[in-house]
Amino acid sequence: MTRNTDNWTDVAAASKAALTEDIVGFIERHRDDPHAESLLITVLHKVQDHFGHLASEQLDAVAQLMQIPAAKVAGVASFYHYFRLVPRGKYIIRVCLGTACYVKGADRVAQRFKDELGIDFGETSKDGIFSLESSRCLGTCGLAPVIMIDEDVFSNVTPDQVPGILGNYMKKARQEATAAT
Ligand code: FES
């Protein structure tokens, strides 16, 4: 948010515009609660559920409307691993690291994804195409090791299959980008 005025009305209006009516309503209903700050995590979850991640514009708006120092809001957002401060990629890769998958070599599959993409769990590739996440169980243990890319399930995955899998999705992303122009 650009703060070019100290006028609270303008600041509040800009902050509200950065969020949704539902989130603003929630904050306003709880603003006078004795421990309103304890609602910060709930509010940040609501923001992330709606926007997909916590951009600085939204963090700033939450800080203003909840009257909590911006540094504190940013600190909470970056402390908890389930909050994302950058947008998720076009495709979400979830590598199962549950017991059944782990004993079948899921850690090596995970490492290959990290190496190929140059990112760790919880990060997004520079081109914005892939986000990498881990999972405790994807519910198909008999097919271990298992990964999912969005809704697609891949079973009995080996590290050597990883470049091919990524290549197919990169091709798909390029085709979609071309079709959209
Ligand atoms: S442990 Fe991987 S699918 Fe269940």
Tab-separated table of N, CA and C and ligand atoms in Angstrom, residues 96-102 136-142 144-146, ligand 1:
chain	number	residue	atom	x	y	z
A	96	CYS	N	5.024	-37.417	-1.827
A	96	CYS	CA	4.666	-38.088	-0.589
A	96	CYS	C	5.920	-38.594	0.118
A	97	LEU	N	6.051	-38.193	1.379
A	97	LEU	CA	7.176	-38.670	2.188
A	97	LEU	C	6.662	-39.520	3.353
A	98	GLY	N	5.447	-40.060	3.196
A	98	GLY	CA	4.901	-40.955	4.211
A	98	GLY	C	5.716	-42.245	4.275
A	99	THR	N	5.488	-43.046	5.297
A	99	THR	CA	6.320	-44.234	5.528
A	99	THR	C	6.379	-45.160	4.323
A	100	ALA	N	5.218	-45.487	3.763
A	100	ALA	CA	5.191	-46.436	2.638
A	100	ALA	C	6.007	-45.912	1.464
A	101	CYS	N	5.892	-44.626	1.203
A	101	CYS	CA	6.633	-44.043	0.086
A	101	CYS	C	8.115	-43.899	0.438
A	102	TYR	N	8.378	-43.545	1.680
A	102	TYR	CA	9.763	-43.326	2.094
A	102	TYR	C	10.591	-44.598	1.944
A	136	ARG	N	2.366	-36.066	3.825
A	136	ARG	CA	2.601	-37.201	4.729
A	136	ARG	C	1.980	-38.481	4.193
A	137	CYS	N	0.949	-38.390	3.414
A	137	CYS	CA	0.343	-39.565	2.763
A	137	CYS	C	-0.682	-39.062	1.768
A	138	LEU	N	-0.585	-39.577	0.546
A	138	LEU	CA	-1.531	-39.150	-0.481
A	138	LEU	C	-2.670	-40.164	-0.627
A	139	GLY	N	-2.687	-41.162	0.260
A	139	GLY	CA	-3.814	-42.094	0.304
A	139	GLY	C	-3.745	-43.232	-0.689
A	140	THR	N	-2.615	-43.397	-1.349
A	140	THR	CA	-2.482	-44.500	-2.310
A	140	THR	C	-1.162	-45.226	-2.036
A	141	CYS	N	-1.018	-45.670	-0.779
A	141	CYS	CA	0.257	-46.243	-0.340
A	141	CYS	C	0.683	-47.467	-1.150
A	142	GLY	N	-0.280	-48.212	-1.679
A	142	GLY	CA	0.053	-49.405	-2.458
A	142	GLY	C	0.778	-49.078	-3.750
A	144	ALA	N	3.238	-46.784	-3.931
A	144	ALA	CA	4.441	-46.032	-3.529
A	144	ALA	C	5.654	-46.346	-4.400
A	145	PRO	N	6.515	-45.322	-4.591
A	145	PRO	CA	6.366	-43.934	-4.154
A	145	PRO	C	5.429	-43.135	-5.069
A	146	VAL	N	4.662	-42.260	-4.443
A	146	VAL	CA	3.615	-41.538	-5.157
A	146	VAL	C	3.895	-40.040	-5.133
B	1	FES	S1	2.618	-43.054	2.388
B	1	FES	FE1	2.723	-42.281	0.373
B	1	FES	S2	0.728	-42.553	-0.362
B	1	FES	FE2	0.593	-43.216	1.684
